[in-house]
CSV table of C-alpha atoms and ligand atoms in Angstrom, one decimal:
chain,number,residue,atom,x,y,z
A,1297,MET,CA,-5.6,-106.8,3.6
A,1298,LYS,CA,-7.1,-103.3,2.8
A,1299,ARG,CA,-11.1,-102.9,3.6
A,1300,ARG,CA,-11.5,-102.3,-0.1
A,1301,ASP,CA,-9.7,-105.8,-1.0
A,1302,PHE,CA,-12.1,-107.3,1.7
A,1303,ILE,CA,-15.2,-106.2,0.7
A,1304,LYS,CA,-13.8,-107.0,-3.3
A,1305,GLY,CA,-12.9,-110.2,-2.3
A,1306,VAL,CA,-16.5,-111.3,-0.4
A,1307,GLY,CA,-17.8,-111.7,-4.2
A,1308,ALA,CA,-21.2,-112.2,-5.6
A,1309,GLY,CA,-23.8,-114.3,-3.3
A,1310,SER,CA,-22.9,-113.8,0.3
A,1311,ILE,CA,-23.9,-111.9,2.7
A,1312,LEU,CA,-22.0,-109.5,5.5
A,1313,ALA,CA,-23.5,-109.8,8.9
A,1314,GLY,CA,-23.9,-106.1,9.9
A,1315,VAL,CA,-23.9,-104.1,13.3
A,1316,GLY,CA,-26.2,-105.4,15.5
A,1317,GLY,CA,-26.6,-108.9,14.1
A,1318,THR,CA,-28.3,-107.3,11.4
A,1319,LYS,CA,-27.6,-108.8,7.7
A,1320,LEU,CA,-26.6,-106.5,5.5
A,1321,ALA,CA,-26.2,-107.6,1.7
A,1322,ASN,CA,-23.5,-105.8,-0.1
A,1323,ALA,CA,-23.5,-104.4,-3.6
A,1324,GLU,CA,-22.7,-107.6,-5.5
A,1325,THR,CA,-25.2,-110.0,-3.4
A,1326,LYS,CA,-27.0,-111.8,-6.7
A,1327,TYR,CA,-30.4,-112.5,-6.0
A,1328,LYS,CA,-32.4,-115.2,-8.3
A,1329,TRP,CA,-35.6,-114.8,-8.4
A,1330,LYS,CA,-38.8,-116.9,-10.1
A,1331,MET,CA,-41.6,-115.2,-11.5
A,1332,VAL,CA,-44.9,-117.6,-11.4
A,1333,THR,CA,-47.4,-115.8,-13.6
A,1334,THR,CA,-51.2,-117.0,-14.1
A,1335,TRP,CA,-51.2,-116.3,-18.3
A,1336,PRO,CA,-50.1,-118.6,-21.3
A,1337,LYS,CA,-45.9,-118.1,-21.9
A,1338,ASN,CA,-45.2,-115.1,-23.8
A,1339,PHE,CA,-49.2,-114.7,-24.5
A,1340,PRO,CA,-49.2,-111.0,-26.1
A,1341,GLY,CA,-49.8,-108.5,-23.5
A,1342,LEU,CA,-50.4,-110.2,-20.4
A,1343,GLY,CA,-47.6,-113.0,-20.3
A,1344,THR,CA,-45.2,-110.2,-22.6
A,1345,GLY,CA,-46.0,-107.6,-19.8
A,1346,ALA,CA,-44.7,-110.1,-16.7
A,1347,ASN,CA,-41.7,-111.0,-19.2
A,1348,ASN,CA,-41.5,-107.0,-19.8
A,1349,LEU,CA,-41.0,-106.7,-15.8
A,1350,ALA,CA,-38.9,-109.5,-15.4
A,1351,LYS,CA,-36.1,-107.9,-17.8
A,1352,LEU,CA,-36.9,-104.5,-16.5
A,1353,ILE,CA,-35.9,-105.2,-12.8
A,1354,THR,CA,-32.8,-106.9,-14.2
A,1355,ALA,CA,-32.0,-104.1,-16.3
A,1356,MET,CA,-32.8,-101.6,-13.5
A,1357,SER,CA,-30.7,-103.4,-10.8
A,1358,GLY,CA,-27.5,-103.6,-13.5
A,1359,GLY,CA,-27.7,-107.6,-13.1
A,1360,ARG,CA,-28.2,-107.8,-9.0
A,1361,ILE,CA,-31.5,-109.7,-9.4
A,1362,GLN,CA,-32.3,-111.8,-12.1
A,1363,VAL,CA,-35.8,-112.8,-12.4
A,1364,LYS,CA,-37.1,-116.0,-14.5
A,1365,VAL,CA,-40.4,-115.9,-15.8
A,1366,TYR,CA,-42.5,-119.2,-15.8
A,1367,GLY,CA,-45.7,-119.3,-17.8
A,1368,ALA,CA,-49.2,-120.8,-16.5
A,1369,LYS,CA,-48.3,-124.9,-15.3
A,1370,GLU,CA,-44.5,-124.6,-16.0
A,1371,LEU,CA,-44.0,-124.4,-12.2
A,1372,VAL,CA,-47.1,-124.2,-11.0
A,1373,PRO,CA,-51.2,-124.0,-12.2
A,1374,PRO,CA,-51.9,-120.7,-12.7
A,1375,PHE,CA,-54.7,-120.5,-9.9
A,1376,GLU,CA,-51.9,-122.0,-7.7
A,1377,VAL,CA,-49.8,-118.5,-8.6
A,1378,PHE,CA,-51.0,-116.8,-5.1
A,1379,ASP,CA,-50.0,-120.1,-2.9
A,1380,ALA,CA,-46.9,-120.5,-4.6
A,1381,VAL,CA,-45.9,-117.0,-3.7
A,1382,SER,CA,-47.2,-116.8,-0.4
A,1383,ARG,CA,-45.4,-120.1,0.7
A,1384,GLY,CA,-41.9,-118.6,-0.8
A,1385,THR,CA,-42.0,-121.5,-3.8
A,1386,ALA,CA,-41.4,-118.5,-6.3
A,1387,GLU,CA,-40.6,-115.0,-5.0
A,1388,MET,CA,-42.8,-113.2,-7.5
A,1389,GLY,CA,-46.0,-113.7,-9.6
A,1390,HIS,CA,-48.3,-111.9,-12.0
A,1391,GLY,CA,-51.8,-112.5,-12.4
A,1392,ALA,CA,-54.9,-110.3,-11.5
A,1393,ALA,CA,-56.4,-109.9,-7.5
A,1394,TYR,CA,-59.8,-111.4,-8.6
A,1395,TYR,CA,-58.8,-114.7,-9.0
A,1396,TRP,CA,-58.3,-114.7,-4.8
A,1397,LYS,CA,-61.6,-114.2,-3.9
A,1398,GLY,CA,-61.2,-117.7,-2.4
A,1399,LYS,CA,-58.5,-116.1,-0.4
A,1400,SER,CA,-60.2,-112.3,0.2
A,1401,GLU,CA,-63.3,-111.3,-1.1
A,1402,ALA,CA,-61.9,-107.8,-0.8
A,1403,ALA,CA,-58.7,-108.9,-3.3
A,1404,GLN,CA,-61.4,-108.6,-6.1
A,1405,PHE,CA,-61.2,-104.8,-5.5
A,1406,PHE,CA,-57.9,-104.8,-6.4
A,1407,ALA,CA,-58.5,-105.9,-10.4
A,1408,ALA,CA,-62.1,-105.1,-11.6
A,1409,VAL,CA,-65.1,-103.4,-10.1
A,1410,PRO,CA,-68.0,-104.1,-12.4
A,1411,TYR,CA,-69.4,-100.2,-13.2
A,1412,GLY,CA,-66.5,-99.4,-11.2
A,1413,LEU,CA,-63.6,-97.7,-11.9
A,1414,ASN,CA,-61.5,-97.2,-15.4
A,1415,ALA,CA,-57.6,-97.7,-15.9
A,1416,GLN,CA,-56.9,-93.8,-15.0
A,1417,GLU,CA,-59.2,-94.0,-12.3
A,1418,MET,CA,-58.1,-97.4,-10.7
A,1419,ASN,CA,-54.6,-95.7,-10.9
A,1420,GLY,CA,-55.6,-92.4,-9.1
A,1421,TRP,CA,-57.2,-94.7,-6.2
A,1422,LEU,CA,-54.5,-96.9,-5.7
A,1423,TYR,CA,-51.6,-94.4,-5.8
A,1424,HIS,CA,-53.4,-91.1,-4.8
A,1425,GLY,CA,-56.6,-92.4,-3.1
A,1426,GLY,CA,-55.4,-94.9,0.0
A,1427,GLY,CA,-56.2,-97.8,-2.5
A,1428,MET,CA,-52.3,-99.0,-2.2
A,1429,LYS,CA,-52.5,-99.1,2.0
A,1430,LEU,CA,-55.7,-101.4,1.7
A,1431,TRP,CA,-54.2,-103.7,-0.9
A,1432,GLU,CA,-50.9,-104.2,1.0
A,1433,ASP,CA,-52.9,-104.7,4.4
A,1434,ILE,CA,-54.7,-107.5,3.3
A,1435,TYR,CA,-52.3,-109.3,1.4
A,1436,ALA,CA,-50.0,-109.0,4.5
A,1437,ASP,CA,-51.9,-111.4,5.9
A,1438,PHE,CA,-50.7,-113.9,3.3
A,1439,ASN,CA,-47.1,-113.4,3.2
A,1440,LEU,CA,-47.3,-111.1,-0.1
A,1441,ILE,CA,-46.8,-107.6,-1.0
A,1442,PRO,CA,-48.8,-106.5,-3.8
A,1443,ALA,CA,-48.3,-103.8,-6.8
A,1444,ALA,CA,-50.3,-102.9,-10.0
A,1445,ALA,CA,-48.3,-104.2,-12.8
A,1446,GLY,CA,-50.4,-103.8,-15.9
A,1447,ASN,CA,-53.8,-103.0,-17.0
A,1448,THR,CA,-55.8,-103.8,-20.2
A,1449,GLY,CA,-58.3,-100.7,-20.2
A,1450,VAL,CA,-62.1,-100.9,-20.3
A,1451,GLN,CA,-62.5,-104.8,-21.7
A,1452,MET,CA,-65.0,-106.5,-24.3
A,1453,GLY,CA,-68.7,-107.6,-23.0
A,1454,GLY,CA,-67.9,-111.2,-24.3
A,1455,TRP,CA,-68.1,-113.7,-27.2
A,1456,PHE,CA,-71.6,-115.6,-27.6
A,1457,ASN,CA,-73.3,-118.0,-30.0
A,1458,LYS,CA,-76.9,-115.5,-29.2
A,1459,GLU,CA,-78.2,-112.3,-29.3
A,1460,ILE,CA,-78.8,-110.5,-26.0
A,1461,LYS,CA,-81.7,-108.6,-26.4
A,1462,SER,CA,-82.9,-108.5,-22.8
A,1463,LEU,CA,-81.3,-109.9,-19.4
A,1464,LYS,CA,-83.5,-113.0,-20.5
A,1465,ASP,CA,-81.2,-114.3,-22.8
A,1466,LEU,CA,-78.8,-114.4,-20.1
A,1467,GLN,CA,-80.6,-116.8,-17.9
A,1468,GLY,CA,-79.4,-120.7,-18.2
A,1469,LEU,CA,-75.9,-118.9,-19.9
A,1470,LYS,CA,-72.9,-121.1,-18.9
A,1471,MET,CA,-70.1,-118.4,-19.2
A,1472,ARG,CA,-66.3,-117.9,-18.8
A,1473,ILE,CA,-66.4,-114.3,-16.4
A,1474,PRO,CA,-64.2,-114.0,-13.2
A,1475,GLY,CA,-64.6,-111.8,-9.7
A,1476,LEU,CA,-67.4,-109.8,-9.2
A,1477,GLY,CA,-68.8,-109.5,-12.5
A,1478,GLY,CA,-69.6,-113.3,-12.4
A,1479,GLU,CA,-71.4,-112.9,-9.0
A,1480,VAL,CA,-73.4,-109.8,-11.6
A,1481,LEU,CA,-74.6,-112.7,-14.0
A,1482,LYS,CA,-75.6,-115.1,-11.2
A,1483,ARG,CA,-77.8,-112.7,-10.2
A,1484,ALA,CA,-79.0,-112.7,-13.9
A,1485,GLY,CA,-79.7,-116.2,-13.6
A,1486,GLY,CA,-76.8,-117.2,-15.4
A,1487,THR,CA,-73.8,-119.8,-14.3
A,1488,PRO,CA,-70.4,-118.1,-14.1
A,1489,VAL,CA,-67.2,-120.0,-14.7
A,1490,SER,CA,-63.7,-119.4,-13.7
A,1491,LEU,CA,-61.6,-120.6,-16.0
A,1492,PRO,CA,-57.7,-119.6,-16.6
A,1493,GLY,CA,-56.7,-118.2,-20.0
A,1494,GLY,CA,-55.4,-121.1,-21.5
A,1495,GLU,CA,-58.3,-123.1,-21.1
A,1496,ILE,CA,-61.3,-120.7,-22.7
A,1497,TYR,CA,-61.1,-121.9,-26.1
A,1498,THR,CA,-61.8,-125.5,-25.8
A,1499,SER,CA,-64.2,-125.1,-23.2
A,1500,LEU,CA,-66.2,-122.6,-25.4
A,1501,GLN,CA,-65.7,-125.2,-28.3
A,1502,SER,CA,-66.5,-128.5,-26.3
A,1503,GLY,CA,-69.8,-127.0,-25.3
A,1504,ALA,CA,-68.6,-126.9,-21.7
A,1505,ILE,CA,-69.4,-123.4,-21.7
A,1506,ASP,CA,-72.0,-121.0,-23.7
A,1507,ALA,CA,-70.1,-117.7,-23.8
A,1508,THR,CA,-66.7,-116.5,-22.6
A,1509,GLU,CA,-65.3,-112.9,-21.8
A,1510,TRP,CA,-61.5,-112.9,-22.2
A,1511,VAL,CA,-60.0,-109.1,-22.2
A,1512,GLY,CA,-60.7,-107.0,-25.8
A,1513,PRO,CA,-59.7,-107.5,-29.2
A,1514,TYR,CA,-55.7,-107.9,-29.0
A,1515,ASN,CA,-56.2,-110.7,-26.8
A,1516,ASP,CA,-59.2,-112.5,-28.1
A,1517,LEU,CA,-57.9,-112.0,-31.6
A,1518,ALA,CA,-54.8,-114.2,-30.5
A,1519,PHE,CA,-56.9,-117.0,-28.5
A,1520,GLY,CA,-58.7,-117.4,-31.5
A,1521,LEU,CA,-62.2,-117.2,-30.0
A,1522,TYR,CA,-64.0,-115.8,-33.2
A,1523,LYS,CA,-63.8,-119.3,-34.2
A,1524,VAL,CA,-66.3,-121.0,-31.6
A,1525,ALA,CA,-68.3,-118.1,-31.3
A,1526,LYS,CA,-70.3,-115.4,-33.4
A,1527,PHE,CA,-71.3,-112.6,-31.6
A,1528,TYR,CA,-68.7,-110.3,-29.8
A,1529,TYR,CA,-70.7,-107.9,-27.7
A,1530,TYR,CA,-69.2,-104.5,-25.9
A,1531,PRO,CA,-69.0,-102.6,-23.6
A,1532,GLY,CA,-67.0,-104.5,-20.7
A,1533,TRP,CA,-69.0,-103.6,-18.2
A,1534,HIS,CA,-67.9,-106.0,-15.9
A,1535,GLU,CA,-64.0,-105.0,-16.5
A,1536,PRO,CA,-63.7,-101.0,-16.8
A,1537,GLY,CA,-60.1,-101.0,-16.6
A,1538,THR,CA,-58.9,-104.5,-15.0
A,1539,THR,CA,-55.5,-104.1,-12.9
A,1540,LEU,CA,-53.3,-106.8,-13.6
A,1541,GLU,CA,-51.3,-107.3,-10.4
A,1542,ALA,CA,-47.2,-108.3,-9.2
A,1543,ILE,CA,-47.2,-110.3,-5.5
A,1544,ILE,CA,-44.0,-110.4,-3.9
A,1545,ASN,CA,-43.0,-112.6,-1.1
A,1546,LYS,CA,-42.5,-110.5,1.9
A,1547,LYS,CA,-39.5,-112.6,2.8
A,1548,ALA,CA,-37.9,-112.2,-0.3
A,1549,PHE,CA,-38.6,-108.4,-0.5
A,1550,ALA,CA,-37.2,-107.8,2.8
A,1551,ALA,CA,-34.1,-109.8,2.1
A,1552,LEU,CA,-33.4,-107.1,-0.4
A,1553,PRO,CA,-31.2,-103.7,-0.1
A,1554,LYS,CA,-33.4,-100.5,0.0
A,1555,ASP,CA,-32.4,-99.5,-3.6
A,1556,LEU,CA,-33.3,-103.0,-5.4
A,1557,GLN,CA,-36.2,-102.6,-3.1
A,1558,ILE,CA,-37.5,-99.5,-5.0
A,1559,ILE,CA,-36.5,-100.6,-8.1
A,1560,VAL,CA,-38.8,-103.7,-7.9
A,1561,LYS,CA,-41.5,-101.3,-7.1
A,1562,ASN,CA,-40.9,-98.4,-9.8
A,1563,ALA,CA,-40.6,-101.7,-12.5
A,1564,CYS,CA,-44.0,-102.5,-11.5
A,1565,LYS,CA,-45.3,-98.9,-12.4
A,1566,VAL,CA,-43.4,-98.4,-15.4
A,1567,VAL,CA,-45.3,-101.9,-16.5
A,1568,ASN,CA,-48.5,-101.0,-14.9
A,1569,GLN,CA,-48.3,-97.8,-17.2
A,1570,ASP,CA,-46.8,-99.2,-20.2
A,1571,MET,CA,-49.4,-102.5,-20.5
A,1572,LEU,CA,-51.9,-99.9,-20.8
A,1573,ALA,CA,-50.4,-97.7,-23.3
A,1574,GLU,CA,-49.8,-101.4,-25.4
A,1575,TYR,CA,-53.7,-102.1,-25.2
A,1576,THR,CA,-54.5,-98.6,-26.3
A,1577,ALA,CA,-52.1,-98.8,-29.4
A,1578,ARG,CA,-53.2,-102.2,-30.6
A,1579,ASN,CA,-56.8,-103.0,-30.1
A,1580,ASN,CA,-58.5,-101.5,-32.7
A,1581,ALA,CA,-56.2,-102.7,-35.2
A,1582,ALA,CA,-56.9,-106.4,-34.0
A,1583,LEU,CA,-60.9,-105.3,-33.9
A,1584,HIS,CA,-60.3,-104.4,-37.7
A,1585,THR,CA,-59.1,-107.9,-38.6
A,1586,LEU,CA,-61.6,-109.4,-36.4
A,1587,VAL,CA,-64.6,-107.6,-38.2
A,1588,ASN,CA,-62.9,-107.1,-41.6
A,1589,LYS,CA,-61.3,-110.3,-42.1
A,1590,HIS,CA,-62.9,-112.8,-39.8
A,1591,LYS,CA,-66.3,-111.3,-40.1
A,1592,VAL,CA,-67.3,-111.4,-36.2
A,1593,ASN,CA,-70.4,-109.8,-36.0
A,1594,LEU,CA,-69.8,-106.6,-33.3
A,1595,LYS,CA,-72.6,-105.4,-31.3
A,1596,ALA,CA,-73.5,-103.0,-28.5
A,1597,PHE,CA,-75.4,-104.5,-25.3
A,1598,PRO,CA,-78.5,-102.7,-25.3
A,1599,ASP,CA,-79.6,-99.7,-22.9
A,1600,THR,CA,-81.8,-101.8,-21.4
A,1601,VAL,CA,-79.6,-104.5,-20.7
A,1602,LEU,CA,-76.7,-102.6,-19.3
A,1603,LYS,CA,-78.8,-100.5,-17.1
A,1604,LYS,CA,-80.3,-103.6,-15.5
A,1605,LEU,CA,-77.1,-104.9,-14.8
A,1606,SER,CA,-75.5,-101.8,-12.9
A,1607,LYS,CA,-78.4,-102.2,-10.7
A,1608,LEU,CA,-77.3,-105.9,-10.3
A,1609,SER,CA,-73.7,-104.6,-10.0
A,1610,ASP,CA,-74.7,-102.1,-7.0
A,1611,GLU,CA,-76.3,-105.0,-5.1
A,1612,VAL,CA,-73.8,-107.6,-5.7
A,1613,VAL,CA,-71.3,-105.0,-5.1
A,1614,ALA,CA,-72.4,-103.9,-1.4
A,1615,GLU,CA,-73.2,-107.1,-0.3
A,1616,VAL,CA,-69.2,-108.2,-0.8
A,1617,ALA,CA,-69.0,-105.1,1.5
A,1618,LYS,CA,-70.8,-107.1,3.9
A,1619,LYS,CA,-68.9,-110.3,3.8
A,1620,ASP,CA,-66.3,-109.0,5.9
A,1621,LYS,CA,-64.5,-105.9,7.6
A,1622,ALA,CA,-61.7,-106.0,5.2
A,1623,SER,CA,-64.1,-105.8,2.5
A,1624,ASN,CA,-66.2,-103.2,4.2
A,1625,LYS,CA,-63.0,-101.1,4.3
A,1626,VAL,CA,-62.2,-101.1,0.8
A,1627,TYR,CA,-65.6,-100.5,-0.4
A,1628,THR,CA,-66.0,-97.5,1.5
A,1629,SER,CA,-62.7,-96.2,0.3
A,1630,PHE,CA,-63.4,-97.6,-3.4
A,1631,ARG,CA,-66.9,-96.4,-3.7
A,1632,LYS,CA,-66.3,-93.1,-2.3
A,1633,PHE,CA,-63.5,-92.8,-4.8
A,1634,ARG,CA,-65.7,-93.8,-7.6
A,1635,ASP,CA,-68.3,-91.1,-6.6
A,1636,GLN,CA,-65.7,-88.8,-7.1
A,1637,ALA,CA,-64.3,-89.5,-10.1
A,1638,ARG,CA,-67.2,-89.9,-11.7
A,1639,ALA,CA,-68.2,-86.0,-10.9
A,1640,TRP,CA,-64.6,-84.5,-12.0
A,1641,HIS,CA,-64.6,-87.2,-15.3
A,1642,ASP,CA,-68.4,-85.9,-16.0
A,1643,ILE,CA,-67.3,-82.5,-16.8
A,1644,SER,CA,-63.9,-83.5,-17.9
A,1645,GLU,CA,-62.8,-87.1,-20.0
A,1646,ALA,CA,-66.7,-87.9,-20.4
A,1647,ALA,CA,-67.7,-84.5,-21.8
A,1648,TYR,CA,-64.1,-84.3,-23.8
A,1649,MET,CA,-65.4,-87.9,-25.6
A,1650,ARG,CA,-68.5,-86.9,-26.4
A,1651,ALA,CA,-67.3,-83.5,-28.0
A,1652,ARG,CA,-64.6,-85.6,-30.3
A,1653,SER,CA,-67.6,-87.4,-31.5
A,1654,LEU,CA,-70.2,-84.8,-31.7
B,873,LIG,CA1,-61.7,-110.1,-18.5
């Protein structure tokens, strides 16, 4: 049998034992992966972003990796995605890092920080400012490899059934708001609740919560939140450019040949950018529908409220940094990058936005 025929004859799904006992996957080995997500199946932007990631990995690998996507509750409940991928029930997951603060406080920095980095700055920090390495180190303890895989841009402040004129109006308010933003609300006298997206509408409708934030016009319109709340506030001080994540089981990733590893990571990068482009393209049309068709009362938080929330946010974020070594390390890097990004963006992006609005 010629060597060429031998390799051909090995066929799909097989593993060749290589030199020195290392296992080498041949070019025809097929990998079947499951991707569990925290989003309702096919939910616009978030769920479809996860679908795009799966399709892209399959297409870029020429079908060598097949990824099947599971919406929230199809395989595991939304908030069990992290554990499911960590233990290998699924090879991949798609969600947001602030859902896992119970696993690691520092994880929250990789989704959204109140008054923190916007989308452009998050990508700068992660890809060129040392953020990615810190994220990888933290998730390594959970047998996971993280990747940025989507960004919503600046979110909206949320849906309320009363006007927010001062910080007092937040007192006693039971609001769905995840991560560090929730901690800030608590500091302002409110009660933060963490709920997966699919449970927001009914919770607000039943009165289990008084207010909610979700994402922005494109996603909030899809959930019909305008039917159960009167006022739609901006800006999303608590989520200035939320990074969505892909998590990959370390063992499953290590089993891939190098070229497929590169494909998986770069497919995440493509989706990270593409999702932000989608939100940028769709948000304003959705806002138009909310305001003009559904008569939503659009309101800006008063400057006095925003200033106080900013102060509380700085306190909350600095306190997280004191909780453990990893959080302190991430906070130090994040803070340094934010100061530098702000100095540059004050005279570039922000100055331009101002010029355009004159
Ligand atoms: Ca949100």
